[in-house]
PDB file of C-alpha atoms in Angstrom:
ATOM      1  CA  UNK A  22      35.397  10.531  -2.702  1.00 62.00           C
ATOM      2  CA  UNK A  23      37.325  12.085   0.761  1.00 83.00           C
ATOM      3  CA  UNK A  24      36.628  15.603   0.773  1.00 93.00           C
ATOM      4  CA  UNK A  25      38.711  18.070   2.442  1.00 96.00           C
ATOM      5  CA  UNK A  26      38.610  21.915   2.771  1.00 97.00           C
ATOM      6  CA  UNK A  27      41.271  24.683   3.093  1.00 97.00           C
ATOM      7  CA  UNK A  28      44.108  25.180   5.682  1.00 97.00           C
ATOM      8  CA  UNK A  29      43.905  28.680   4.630  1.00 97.00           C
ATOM      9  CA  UNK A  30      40.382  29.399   5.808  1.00 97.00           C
ATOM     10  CA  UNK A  31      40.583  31.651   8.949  1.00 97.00           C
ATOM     11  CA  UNK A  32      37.063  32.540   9.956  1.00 97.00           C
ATOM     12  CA  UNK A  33      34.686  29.773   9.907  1.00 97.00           C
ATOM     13  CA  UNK A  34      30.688  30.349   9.886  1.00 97.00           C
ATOM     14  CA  UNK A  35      28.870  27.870   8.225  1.00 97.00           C
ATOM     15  CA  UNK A  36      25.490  28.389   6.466  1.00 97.00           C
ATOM     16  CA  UNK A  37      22.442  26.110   6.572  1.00 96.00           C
ATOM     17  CA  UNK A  38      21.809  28.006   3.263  1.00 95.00           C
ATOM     18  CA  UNK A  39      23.203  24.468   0.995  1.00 96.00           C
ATOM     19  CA  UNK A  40      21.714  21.345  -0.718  1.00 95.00           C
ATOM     20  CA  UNK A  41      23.985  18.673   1.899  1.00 96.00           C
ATOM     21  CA  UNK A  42      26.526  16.525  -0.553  1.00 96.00           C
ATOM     22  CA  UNK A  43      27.585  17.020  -4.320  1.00 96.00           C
ATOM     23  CA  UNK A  44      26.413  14.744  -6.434  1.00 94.00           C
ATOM     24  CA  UNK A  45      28.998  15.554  -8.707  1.00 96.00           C
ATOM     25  CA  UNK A  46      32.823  15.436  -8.611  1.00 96.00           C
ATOM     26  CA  UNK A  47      34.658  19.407  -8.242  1.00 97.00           C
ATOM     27  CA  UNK A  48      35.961  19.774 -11.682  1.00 97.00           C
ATOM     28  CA  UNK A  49      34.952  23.526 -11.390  1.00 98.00           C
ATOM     29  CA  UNK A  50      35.442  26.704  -9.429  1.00 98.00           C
ATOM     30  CA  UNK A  51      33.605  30.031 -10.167  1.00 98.00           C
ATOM     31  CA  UNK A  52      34.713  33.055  -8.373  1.00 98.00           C
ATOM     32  CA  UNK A  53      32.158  35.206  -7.370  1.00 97.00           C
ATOM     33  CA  UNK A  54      32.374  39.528  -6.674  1.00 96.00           C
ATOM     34  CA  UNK A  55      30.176  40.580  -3.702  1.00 94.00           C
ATOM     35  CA  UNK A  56      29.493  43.837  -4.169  1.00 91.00           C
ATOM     36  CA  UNK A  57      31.001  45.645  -1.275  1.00 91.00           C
ATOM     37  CA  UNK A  58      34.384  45.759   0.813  1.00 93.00           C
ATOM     38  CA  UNK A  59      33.167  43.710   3.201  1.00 94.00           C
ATOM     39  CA  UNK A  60      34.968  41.109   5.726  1.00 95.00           C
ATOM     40  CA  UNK A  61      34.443  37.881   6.127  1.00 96.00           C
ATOM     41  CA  UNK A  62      32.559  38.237   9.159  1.00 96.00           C
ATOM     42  CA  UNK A  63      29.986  40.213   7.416  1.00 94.00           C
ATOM     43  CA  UNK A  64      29.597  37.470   4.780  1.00 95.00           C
ATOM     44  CA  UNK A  65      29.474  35.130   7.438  1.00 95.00           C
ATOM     45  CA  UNK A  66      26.223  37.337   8.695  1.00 94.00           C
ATOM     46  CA  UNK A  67      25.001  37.431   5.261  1.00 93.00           C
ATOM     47  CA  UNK A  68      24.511  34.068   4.204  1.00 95.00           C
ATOM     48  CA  UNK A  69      23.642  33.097   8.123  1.00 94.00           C
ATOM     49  CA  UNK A  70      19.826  33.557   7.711  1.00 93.00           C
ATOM     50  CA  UNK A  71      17.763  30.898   5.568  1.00 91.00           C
ATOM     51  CA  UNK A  72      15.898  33.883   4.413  1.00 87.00           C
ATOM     52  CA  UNK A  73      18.296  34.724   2.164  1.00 83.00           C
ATOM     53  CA  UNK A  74      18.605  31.724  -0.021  1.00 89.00           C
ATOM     54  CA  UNK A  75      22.893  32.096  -0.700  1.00 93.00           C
ATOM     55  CA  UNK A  76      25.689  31.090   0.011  1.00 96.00           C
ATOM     56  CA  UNK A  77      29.006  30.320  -0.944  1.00 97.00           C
ATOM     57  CA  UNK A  78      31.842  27.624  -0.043  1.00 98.00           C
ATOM     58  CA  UNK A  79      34.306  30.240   0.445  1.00 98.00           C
ATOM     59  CA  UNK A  80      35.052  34.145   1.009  1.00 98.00           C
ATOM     60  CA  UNK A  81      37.702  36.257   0.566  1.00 98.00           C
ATOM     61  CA  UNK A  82      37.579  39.603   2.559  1.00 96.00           C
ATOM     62  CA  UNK A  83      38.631  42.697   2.241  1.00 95.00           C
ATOM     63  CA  UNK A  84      41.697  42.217   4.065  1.00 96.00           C
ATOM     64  CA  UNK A  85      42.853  39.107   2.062  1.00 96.00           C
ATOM     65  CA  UNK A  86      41.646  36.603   5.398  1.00 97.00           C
ATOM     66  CA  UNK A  87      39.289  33.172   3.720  1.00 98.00           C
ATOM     67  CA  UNK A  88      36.374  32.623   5.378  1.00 98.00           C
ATOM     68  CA  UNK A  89      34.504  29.167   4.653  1.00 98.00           C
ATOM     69  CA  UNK A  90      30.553  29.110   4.620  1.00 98.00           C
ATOM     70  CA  UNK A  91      29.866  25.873   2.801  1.00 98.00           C
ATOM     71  CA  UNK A  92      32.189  22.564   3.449  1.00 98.00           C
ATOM     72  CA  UNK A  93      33.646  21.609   0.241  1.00 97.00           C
ATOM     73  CA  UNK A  94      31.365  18.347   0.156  1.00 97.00           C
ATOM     74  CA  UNK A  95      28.250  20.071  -0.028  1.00 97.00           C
ATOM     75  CA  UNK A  96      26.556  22.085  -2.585  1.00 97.00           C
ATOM     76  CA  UNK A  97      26.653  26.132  -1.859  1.00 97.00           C
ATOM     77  CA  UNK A  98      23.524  28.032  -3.446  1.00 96.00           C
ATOM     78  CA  UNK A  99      25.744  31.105  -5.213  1.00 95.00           C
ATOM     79  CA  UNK A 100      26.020  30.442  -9.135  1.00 93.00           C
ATOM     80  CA  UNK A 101      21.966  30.755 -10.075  1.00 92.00           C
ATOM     81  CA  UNK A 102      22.763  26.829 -11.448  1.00 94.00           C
ATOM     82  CA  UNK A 103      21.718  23.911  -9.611  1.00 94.00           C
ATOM     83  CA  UNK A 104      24.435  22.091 -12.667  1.00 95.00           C
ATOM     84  CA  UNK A 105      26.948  24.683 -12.353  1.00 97.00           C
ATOM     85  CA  UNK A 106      26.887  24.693  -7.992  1.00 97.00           C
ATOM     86  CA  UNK A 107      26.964  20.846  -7.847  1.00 97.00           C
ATOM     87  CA  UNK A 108      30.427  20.437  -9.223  1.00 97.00           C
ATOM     88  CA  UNK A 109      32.217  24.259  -8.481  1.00 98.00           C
ATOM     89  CA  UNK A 110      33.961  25.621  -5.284  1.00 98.00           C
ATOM     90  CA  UNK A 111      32.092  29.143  -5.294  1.00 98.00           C
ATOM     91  CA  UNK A 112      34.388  31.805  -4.066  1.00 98.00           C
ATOM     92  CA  UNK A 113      32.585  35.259  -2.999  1.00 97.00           C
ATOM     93  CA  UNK A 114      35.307  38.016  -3.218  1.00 97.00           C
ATOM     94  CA  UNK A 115      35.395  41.494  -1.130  1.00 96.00           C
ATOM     95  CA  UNK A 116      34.607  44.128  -4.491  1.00 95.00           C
ATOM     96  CA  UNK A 117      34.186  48.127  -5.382  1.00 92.00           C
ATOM     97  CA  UNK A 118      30.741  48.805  -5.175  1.00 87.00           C
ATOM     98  CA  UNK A 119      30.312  49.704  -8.688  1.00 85.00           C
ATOM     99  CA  UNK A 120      30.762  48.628 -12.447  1.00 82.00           C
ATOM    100  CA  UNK A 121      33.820  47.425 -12.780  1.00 89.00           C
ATOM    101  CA  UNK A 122      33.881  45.762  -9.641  1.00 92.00           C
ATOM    102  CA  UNK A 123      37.446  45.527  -8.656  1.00 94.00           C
ATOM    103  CA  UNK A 124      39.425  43.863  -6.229  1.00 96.00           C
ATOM    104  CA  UNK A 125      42.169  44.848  -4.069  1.00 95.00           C
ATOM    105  CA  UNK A 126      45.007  43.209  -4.351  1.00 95.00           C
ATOM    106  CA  UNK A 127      45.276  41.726  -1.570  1.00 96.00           C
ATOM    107  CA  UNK A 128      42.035  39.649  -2.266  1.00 97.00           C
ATOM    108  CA  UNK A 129      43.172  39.238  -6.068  1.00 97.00           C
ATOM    109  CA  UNK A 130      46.506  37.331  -4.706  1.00 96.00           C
ATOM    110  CA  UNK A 131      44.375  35.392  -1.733  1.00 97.00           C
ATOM    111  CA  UNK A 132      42.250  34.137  -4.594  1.00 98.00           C
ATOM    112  CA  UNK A 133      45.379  33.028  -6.362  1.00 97.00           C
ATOM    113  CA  UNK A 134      46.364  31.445  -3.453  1.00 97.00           C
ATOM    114  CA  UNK A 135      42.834  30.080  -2.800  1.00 98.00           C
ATOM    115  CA  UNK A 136      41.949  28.314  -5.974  1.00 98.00           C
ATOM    116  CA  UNK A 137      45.722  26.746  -6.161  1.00 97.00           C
ATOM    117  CA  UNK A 138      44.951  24.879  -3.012  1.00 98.00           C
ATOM    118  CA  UNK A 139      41.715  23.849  -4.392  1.00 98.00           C
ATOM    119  CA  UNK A 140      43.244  22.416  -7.454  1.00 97.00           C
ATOM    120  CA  UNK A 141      46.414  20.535  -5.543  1.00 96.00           C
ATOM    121  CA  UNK A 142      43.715  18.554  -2.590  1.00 96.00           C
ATOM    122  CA  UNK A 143      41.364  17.721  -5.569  1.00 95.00           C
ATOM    123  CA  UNK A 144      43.921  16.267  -8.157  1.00 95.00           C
ATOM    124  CA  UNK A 145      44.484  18.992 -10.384  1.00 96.00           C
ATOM    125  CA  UNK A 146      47.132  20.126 -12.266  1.00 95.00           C
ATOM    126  CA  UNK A 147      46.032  22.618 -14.151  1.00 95.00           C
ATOM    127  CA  UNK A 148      43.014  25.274 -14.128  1.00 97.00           C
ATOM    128  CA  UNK A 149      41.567  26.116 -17.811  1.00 96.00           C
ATOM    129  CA  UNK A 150      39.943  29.214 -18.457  1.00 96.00           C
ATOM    130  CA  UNK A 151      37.633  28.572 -22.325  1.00 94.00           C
ATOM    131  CA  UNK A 152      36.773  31.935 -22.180  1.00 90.00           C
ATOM    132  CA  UNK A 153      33.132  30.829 -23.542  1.00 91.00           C
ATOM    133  CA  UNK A 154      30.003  30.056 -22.101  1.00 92.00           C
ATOM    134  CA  UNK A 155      28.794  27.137 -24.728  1.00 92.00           C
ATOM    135  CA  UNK A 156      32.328  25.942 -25.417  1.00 93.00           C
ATOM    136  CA  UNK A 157      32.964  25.487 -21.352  1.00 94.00           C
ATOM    137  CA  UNK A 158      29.907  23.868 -20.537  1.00 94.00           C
ATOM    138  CA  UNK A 159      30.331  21.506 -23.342  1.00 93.00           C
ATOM    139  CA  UNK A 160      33.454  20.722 -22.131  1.00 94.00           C
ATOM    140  CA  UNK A 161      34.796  17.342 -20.155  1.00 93.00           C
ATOM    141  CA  UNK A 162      37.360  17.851 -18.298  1.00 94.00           C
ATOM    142  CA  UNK A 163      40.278  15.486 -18.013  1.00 94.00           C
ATOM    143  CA  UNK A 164      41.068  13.838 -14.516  1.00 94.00           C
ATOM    144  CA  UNK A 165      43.684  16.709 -14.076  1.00 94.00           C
ATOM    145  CA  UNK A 166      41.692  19.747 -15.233  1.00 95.00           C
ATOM    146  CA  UNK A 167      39.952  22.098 -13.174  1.00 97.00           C
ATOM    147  CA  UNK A 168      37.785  24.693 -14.946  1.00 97.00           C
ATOM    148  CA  UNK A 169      36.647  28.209 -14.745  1.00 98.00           C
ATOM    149  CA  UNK A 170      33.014  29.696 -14.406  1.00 98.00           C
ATOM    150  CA  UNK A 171      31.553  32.981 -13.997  1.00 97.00           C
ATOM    151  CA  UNK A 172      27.799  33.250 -12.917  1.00 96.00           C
ATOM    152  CA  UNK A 173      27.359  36.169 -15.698  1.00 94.00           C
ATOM    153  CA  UNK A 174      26.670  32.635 -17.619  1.00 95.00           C
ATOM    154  CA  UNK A 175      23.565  31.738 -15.568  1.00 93.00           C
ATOM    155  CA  UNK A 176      21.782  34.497 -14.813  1.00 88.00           C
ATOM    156  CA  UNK A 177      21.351  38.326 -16.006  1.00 83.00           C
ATOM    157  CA  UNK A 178      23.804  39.575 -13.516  1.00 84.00           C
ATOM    158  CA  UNK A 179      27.506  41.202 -14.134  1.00 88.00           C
ATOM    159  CA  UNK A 180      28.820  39.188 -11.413  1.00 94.00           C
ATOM    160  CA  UNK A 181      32.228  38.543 -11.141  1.00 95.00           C
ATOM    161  CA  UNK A 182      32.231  42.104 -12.763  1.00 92.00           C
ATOM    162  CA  UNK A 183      34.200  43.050 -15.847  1.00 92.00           C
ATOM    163  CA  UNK A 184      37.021  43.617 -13.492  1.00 94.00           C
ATOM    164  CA  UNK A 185      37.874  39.942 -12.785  1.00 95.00           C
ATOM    165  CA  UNK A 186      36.230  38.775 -15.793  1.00 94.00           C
ATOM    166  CA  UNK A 187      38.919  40.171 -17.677  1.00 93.00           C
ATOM    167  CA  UNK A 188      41.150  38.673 -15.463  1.00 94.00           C
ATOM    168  CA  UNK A 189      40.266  35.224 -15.813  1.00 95.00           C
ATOM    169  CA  UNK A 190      42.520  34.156 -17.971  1.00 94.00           C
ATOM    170  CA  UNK A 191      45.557  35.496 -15.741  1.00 94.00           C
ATOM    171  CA  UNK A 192      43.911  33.505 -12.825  1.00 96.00           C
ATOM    172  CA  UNK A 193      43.936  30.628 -14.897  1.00 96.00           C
ATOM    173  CA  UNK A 194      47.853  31.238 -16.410  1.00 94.00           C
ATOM    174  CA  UNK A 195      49.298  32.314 -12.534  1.00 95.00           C
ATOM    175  CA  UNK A 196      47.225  28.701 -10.458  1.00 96.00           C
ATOM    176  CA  UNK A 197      48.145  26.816 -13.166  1.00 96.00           C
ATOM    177  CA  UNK A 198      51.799  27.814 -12.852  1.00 94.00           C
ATOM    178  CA  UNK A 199      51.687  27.595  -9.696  1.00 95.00           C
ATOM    179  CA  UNK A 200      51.080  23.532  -9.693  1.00 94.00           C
ATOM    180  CA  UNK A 201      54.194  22.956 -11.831  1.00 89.00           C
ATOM    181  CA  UNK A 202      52.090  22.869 -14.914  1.00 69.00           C
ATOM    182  CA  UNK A 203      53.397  24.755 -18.349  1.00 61.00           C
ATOM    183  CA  UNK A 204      51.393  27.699 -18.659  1.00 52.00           C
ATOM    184  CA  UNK A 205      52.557  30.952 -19.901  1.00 47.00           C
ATOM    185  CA  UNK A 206      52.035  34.343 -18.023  1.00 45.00           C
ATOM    186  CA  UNK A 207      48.669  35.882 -19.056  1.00 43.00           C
ATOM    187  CA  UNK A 208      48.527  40.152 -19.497  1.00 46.00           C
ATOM    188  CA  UNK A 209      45.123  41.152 -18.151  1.00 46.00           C
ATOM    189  CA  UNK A 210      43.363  42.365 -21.433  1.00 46.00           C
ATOM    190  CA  UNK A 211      41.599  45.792 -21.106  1.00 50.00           C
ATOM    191  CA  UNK A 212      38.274  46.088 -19.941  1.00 46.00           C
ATOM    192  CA  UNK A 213      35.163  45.678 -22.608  1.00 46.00           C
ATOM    193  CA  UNK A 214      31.554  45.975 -21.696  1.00 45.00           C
ATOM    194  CA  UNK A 215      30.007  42.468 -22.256  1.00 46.00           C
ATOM    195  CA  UNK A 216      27.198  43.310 -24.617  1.00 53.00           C
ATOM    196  CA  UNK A 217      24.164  41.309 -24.422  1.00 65.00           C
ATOM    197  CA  UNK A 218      21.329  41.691 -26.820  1.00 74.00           C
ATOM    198  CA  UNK A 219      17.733  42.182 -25.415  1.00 79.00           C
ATOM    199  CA  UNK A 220      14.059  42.075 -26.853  1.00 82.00           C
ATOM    200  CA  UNK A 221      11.358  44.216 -27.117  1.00 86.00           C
ATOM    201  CA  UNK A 222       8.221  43.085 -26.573  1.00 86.00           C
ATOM    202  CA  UNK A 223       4.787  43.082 -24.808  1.00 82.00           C
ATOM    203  CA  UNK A 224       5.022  40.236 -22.791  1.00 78.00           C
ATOM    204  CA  UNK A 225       7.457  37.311 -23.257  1.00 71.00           C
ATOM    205  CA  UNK A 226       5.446  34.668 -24.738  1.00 73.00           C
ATOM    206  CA  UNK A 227       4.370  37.113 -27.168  1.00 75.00           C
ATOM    207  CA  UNK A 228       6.314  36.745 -30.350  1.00 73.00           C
ATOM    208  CA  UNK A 229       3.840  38.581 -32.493  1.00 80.00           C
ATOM    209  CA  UNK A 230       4.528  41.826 -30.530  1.00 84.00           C
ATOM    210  CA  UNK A 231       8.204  42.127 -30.612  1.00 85.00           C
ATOM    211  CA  UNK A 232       9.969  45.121 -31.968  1.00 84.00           C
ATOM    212  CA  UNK A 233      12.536  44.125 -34.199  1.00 78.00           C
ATOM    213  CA  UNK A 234      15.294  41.880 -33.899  1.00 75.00           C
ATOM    214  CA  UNK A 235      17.575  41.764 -30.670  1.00 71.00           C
ATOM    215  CA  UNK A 236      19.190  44.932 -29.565  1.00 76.00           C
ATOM    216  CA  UNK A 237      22.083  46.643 -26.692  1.00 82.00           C
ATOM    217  CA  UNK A 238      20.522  47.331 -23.656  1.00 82.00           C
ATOM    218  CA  UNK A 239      20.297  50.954 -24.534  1.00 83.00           C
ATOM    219  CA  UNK A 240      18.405  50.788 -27.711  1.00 86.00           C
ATOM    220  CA  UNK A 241      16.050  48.228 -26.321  1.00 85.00           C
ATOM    221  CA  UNK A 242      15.243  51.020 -23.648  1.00 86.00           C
ATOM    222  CA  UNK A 243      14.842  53.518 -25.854  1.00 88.00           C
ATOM    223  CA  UNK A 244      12.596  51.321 -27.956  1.00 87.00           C
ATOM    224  CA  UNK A 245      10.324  50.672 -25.130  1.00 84.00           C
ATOM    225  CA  UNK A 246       9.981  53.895 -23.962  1.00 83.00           C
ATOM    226  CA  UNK A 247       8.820  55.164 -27.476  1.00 86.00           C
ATOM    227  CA  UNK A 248       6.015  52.051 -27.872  1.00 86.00           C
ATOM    228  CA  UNK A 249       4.018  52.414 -24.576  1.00 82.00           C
ATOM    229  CA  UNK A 250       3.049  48.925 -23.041  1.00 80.00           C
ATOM    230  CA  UNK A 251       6.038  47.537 -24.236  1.00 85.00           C
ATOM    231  CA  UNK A 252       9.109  45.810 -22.257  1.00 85.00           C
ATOM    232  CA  UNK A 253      12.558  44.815 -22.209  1.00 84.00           C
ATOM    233  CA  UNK A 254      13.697  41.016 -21.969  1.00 79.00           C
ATOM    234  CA  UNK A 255      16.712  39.488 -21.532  1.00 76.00           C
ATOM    235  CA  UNK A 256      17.410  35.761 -23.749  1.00 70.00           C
ATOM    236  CA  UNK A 257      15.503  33.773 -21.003  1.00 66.00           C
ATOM    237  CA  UNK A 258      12.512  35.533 -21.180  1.00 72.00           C
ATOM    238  CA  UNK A 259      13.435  38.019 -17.713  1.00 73.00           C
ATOM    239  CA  UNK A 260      11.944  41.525 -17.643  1.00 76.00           C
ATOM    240  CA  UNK A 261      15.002  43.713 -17.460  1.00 77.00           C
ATOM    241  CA  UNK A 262      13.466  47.506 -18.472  1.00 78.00           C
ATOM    242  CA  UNK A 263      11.335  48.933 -16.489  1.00 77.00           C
ATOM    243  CA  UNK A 264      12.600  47.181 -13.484  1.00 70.00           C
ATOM    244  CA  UNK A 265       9.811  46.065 -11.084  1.00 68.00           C
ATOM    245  CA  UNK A 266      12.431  47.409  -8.274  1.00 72.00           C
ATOM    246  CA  UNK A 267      16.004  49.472  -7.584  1.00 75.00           C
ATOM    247  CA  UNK A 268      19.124  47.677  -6.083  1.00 78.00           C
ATOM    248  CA  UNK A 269      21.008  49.448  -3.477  1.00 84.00           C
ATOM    249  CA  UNK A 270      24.536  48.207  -2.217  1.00 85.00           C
ATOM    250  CA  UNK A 271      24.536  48.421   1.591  1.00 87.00           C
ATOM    251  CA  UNK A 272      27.859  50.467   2.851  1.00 87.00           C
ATOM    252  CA  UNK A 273      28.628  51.510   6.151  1.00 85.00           C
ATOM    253  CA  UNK A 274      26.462  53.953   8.090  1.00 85.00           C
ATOM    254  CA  UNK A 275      23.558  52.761   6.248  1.00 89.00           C
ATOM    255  CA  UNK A 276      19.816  52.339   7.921  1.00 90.00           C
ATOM    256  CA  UNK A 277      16.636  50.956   6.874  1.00 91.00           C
ATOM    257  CA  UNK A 278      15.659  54.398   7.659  1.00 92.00           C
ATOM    258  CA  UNK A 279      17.968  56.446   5.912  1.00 91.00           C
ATOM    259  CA  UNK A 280      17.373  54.075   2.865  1.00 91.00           C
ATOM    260  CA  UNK A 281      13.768  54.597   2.982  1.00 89.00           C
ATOM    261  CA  UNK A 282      14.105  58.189   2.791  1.00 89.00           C
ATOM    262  CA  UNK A 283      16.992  58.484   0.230  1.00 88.00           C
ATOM    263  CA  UNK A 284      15.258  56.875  -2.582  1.00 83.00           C
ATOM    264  CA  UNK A 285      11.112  56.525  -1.008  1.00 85.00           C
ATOM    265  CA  UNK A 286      11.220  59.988   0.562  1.00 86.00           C
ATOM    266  CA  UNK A 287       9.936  58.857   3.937  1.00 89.00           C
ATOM    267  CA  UNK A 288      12.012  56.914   6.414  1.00 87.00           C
ATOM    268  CA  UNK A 289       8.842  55.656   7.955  1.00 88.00           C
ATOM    269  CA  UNK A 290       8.514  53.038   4.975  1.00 88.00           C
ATOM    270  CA  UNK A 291      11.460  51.221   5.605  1.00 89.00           C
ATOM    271  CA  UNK A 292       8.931  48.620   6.255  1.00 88.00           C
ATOM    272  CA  UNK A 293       8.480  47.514   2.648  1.00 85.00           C
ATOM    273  CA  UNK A 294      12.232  47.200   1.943  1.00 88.00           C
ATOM    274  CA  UNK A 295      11.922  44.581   4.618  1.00 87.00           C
ATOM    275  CA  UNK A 296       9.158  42.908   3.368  1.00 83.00           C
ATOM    276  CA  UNK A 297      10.281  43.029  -0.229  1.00 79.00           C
ATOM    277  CA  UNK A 298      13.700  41.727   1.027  1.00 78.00           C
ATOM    278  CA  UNK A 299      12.396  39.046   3.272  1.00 79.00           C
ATOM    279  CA  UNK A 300      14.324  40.328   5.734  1.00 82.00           C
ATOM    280  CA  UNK A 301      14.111  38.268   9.257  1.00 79.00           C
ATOM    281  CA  UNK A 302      14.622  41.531  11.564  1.00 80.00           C
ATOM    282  CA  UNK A 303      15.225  45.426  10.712  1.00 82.00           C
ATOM    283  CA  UNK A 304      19.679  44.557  10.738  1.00 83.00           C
ATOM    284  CA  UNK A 305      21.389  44.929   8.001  1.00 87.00           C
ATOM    285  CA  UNK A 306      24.923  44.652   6.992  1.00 81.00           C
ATOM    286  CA  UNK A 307      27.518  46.068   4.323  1.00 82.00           C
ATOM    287  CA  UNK A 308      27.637  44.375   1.047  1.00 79.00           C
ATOM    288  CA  UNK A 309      23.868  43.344   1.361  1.00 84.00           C
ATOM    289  CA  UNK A 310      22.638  44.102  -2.133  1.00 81.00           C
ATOM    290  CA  UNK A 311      18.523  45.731  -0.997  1.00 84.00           C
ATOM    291  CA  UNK A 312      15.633  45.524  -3.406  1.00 80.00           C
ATOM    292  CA  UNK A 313      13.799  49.125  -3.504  1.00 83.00           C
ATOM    293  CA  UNK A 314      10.593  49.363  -4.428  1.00 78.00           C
ATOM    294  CA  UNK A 315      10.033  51.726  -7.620  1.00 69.00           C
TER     295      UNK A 315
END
């Protein structure tokens, strides 16, 4: 198939950070929240280096402008799913910096705008939203259908925050609309906490030392701490509690330094954020997301 990308991209810096050609139709698109008002010339800088592994096809930036990273025909690294990445258009959109991750809206109608001209140059008429993890990816789409994601579904991360998540629907409803199809307006439902259920054990493969059934995040914790040796898991076996590291959310003004001695209390050890990061040179940029050693 022809593949073509988006007359509304305005900033163009593309990433070696892919796997070269899908070898699967787009019959999905998964938007993505980065963590960070950030433009798309930051994003640009962010998936630039091979050290860091991502990417996306797209970004929208805190000003509403598209920047592309990853031509439509190839496969962006972004979702955490090799399946999910080989048939989506991943969409990385300018975010709060905290829990509930919200957009402007600015970037909110750009990524209106954004996935309508996805659907129209690839056939589609109308973008679903299923609203479930097992029932979507069971799902075939017909020749016209183009179908929501979220990478919540593929790895233990919030991402697109319950902000957009809850707004999925309406996405679907207003894009869907928009290409003459019969869809009726959505009302963004209020905003739940997602509530996974975790494990208690010793180590993973360890069944015969698990503490109960599955729990919330918060009991798990509180389980752990009380049983000494013991640790929290997520479904797929990850150690979520205690973490082996911190997350900070680059802004601007920040320094290796200054992060070193905010949460290691000595700016002369930035040198272990970079090498836990990987990072290729001591530059960083806002809406990086840093691993800090505990």
């Amino acid at each position: 198939m022809a593949y073509t990308n988006s007359p509304l991209v305005s900033y163009t810096k593309l990433s070696p950070n892919h796997s070269g050609q899908r070898t699967h139709s787009i019959d999905r698109i998964t938007p993505h929240c980065v963590v960070g008002q950030c433009s798309v010339e930051t994003l640009g800088n962010i998936f630039l280096p091979t050290s860091r592994q991502a990417s996306s096809n797209y970004g929208i930036g805190v000003d509403g402008r598209v920047g592309m990273y990853v031509e439509e025909r190839n496969r962006s690294w972004c979702s955490s799913s090799t399946a999910n990445d080989q048939r989506a258009i991943t969409i990385e959109c300018a975010s709060d910096n905290t829990e509930p991750y919200a957009f402007k809206d600015v970037v909110y109608n750009r990524l209106v705008e954004l996935c309508t001209d996805i659907c129209k140059r690839n056939g589609k008429t109308k973008l679903l939203w299923l609203g479930d993890k097992t029932k979507t990816l069971n799902y075939t789409p017909k020749s016209d259908e183009m179908v929501l994601t979220v990478h919540r579904w593929f790895a233990n991360k919030s991402c697109p925050g319950n902000w957009m998540y809850a707004r999925m629907g309406d996405l679907a409803s207003k894009v869907t609309a928009a290409l003459g199809g019969n869809a009726d307006p959505v009302s963004p439902p209020a905003i739940t906490e997602v509530k996974e259920l975790y494990r208690v054990r010793k180590d993973w493969p360890d069944a015969k030392s698990q503490k109960g059934a599955y729990k919330v995040l918060s009991n798990a914790k509180k389980c752990a701490d009380a049983n000494p040796g013991y640790s929290v898991f997520d479904s797929n076996g990850n150690l979520v509690y205690p973490e082996k590291y911190r997350v900070h959310a680059v802004v601007h003004g920040d320094t290796l330094w200054k992060i070193s001695a905010q949460y290691l209390g000595d700016g002369t050890r930035y040198r272990e954020i970079v090498k836990l990061n990987g990072l290729p040179s001591d530059v960083i940029y806002s809406g990086m997301r840093l691993k800090i050693p505990n």
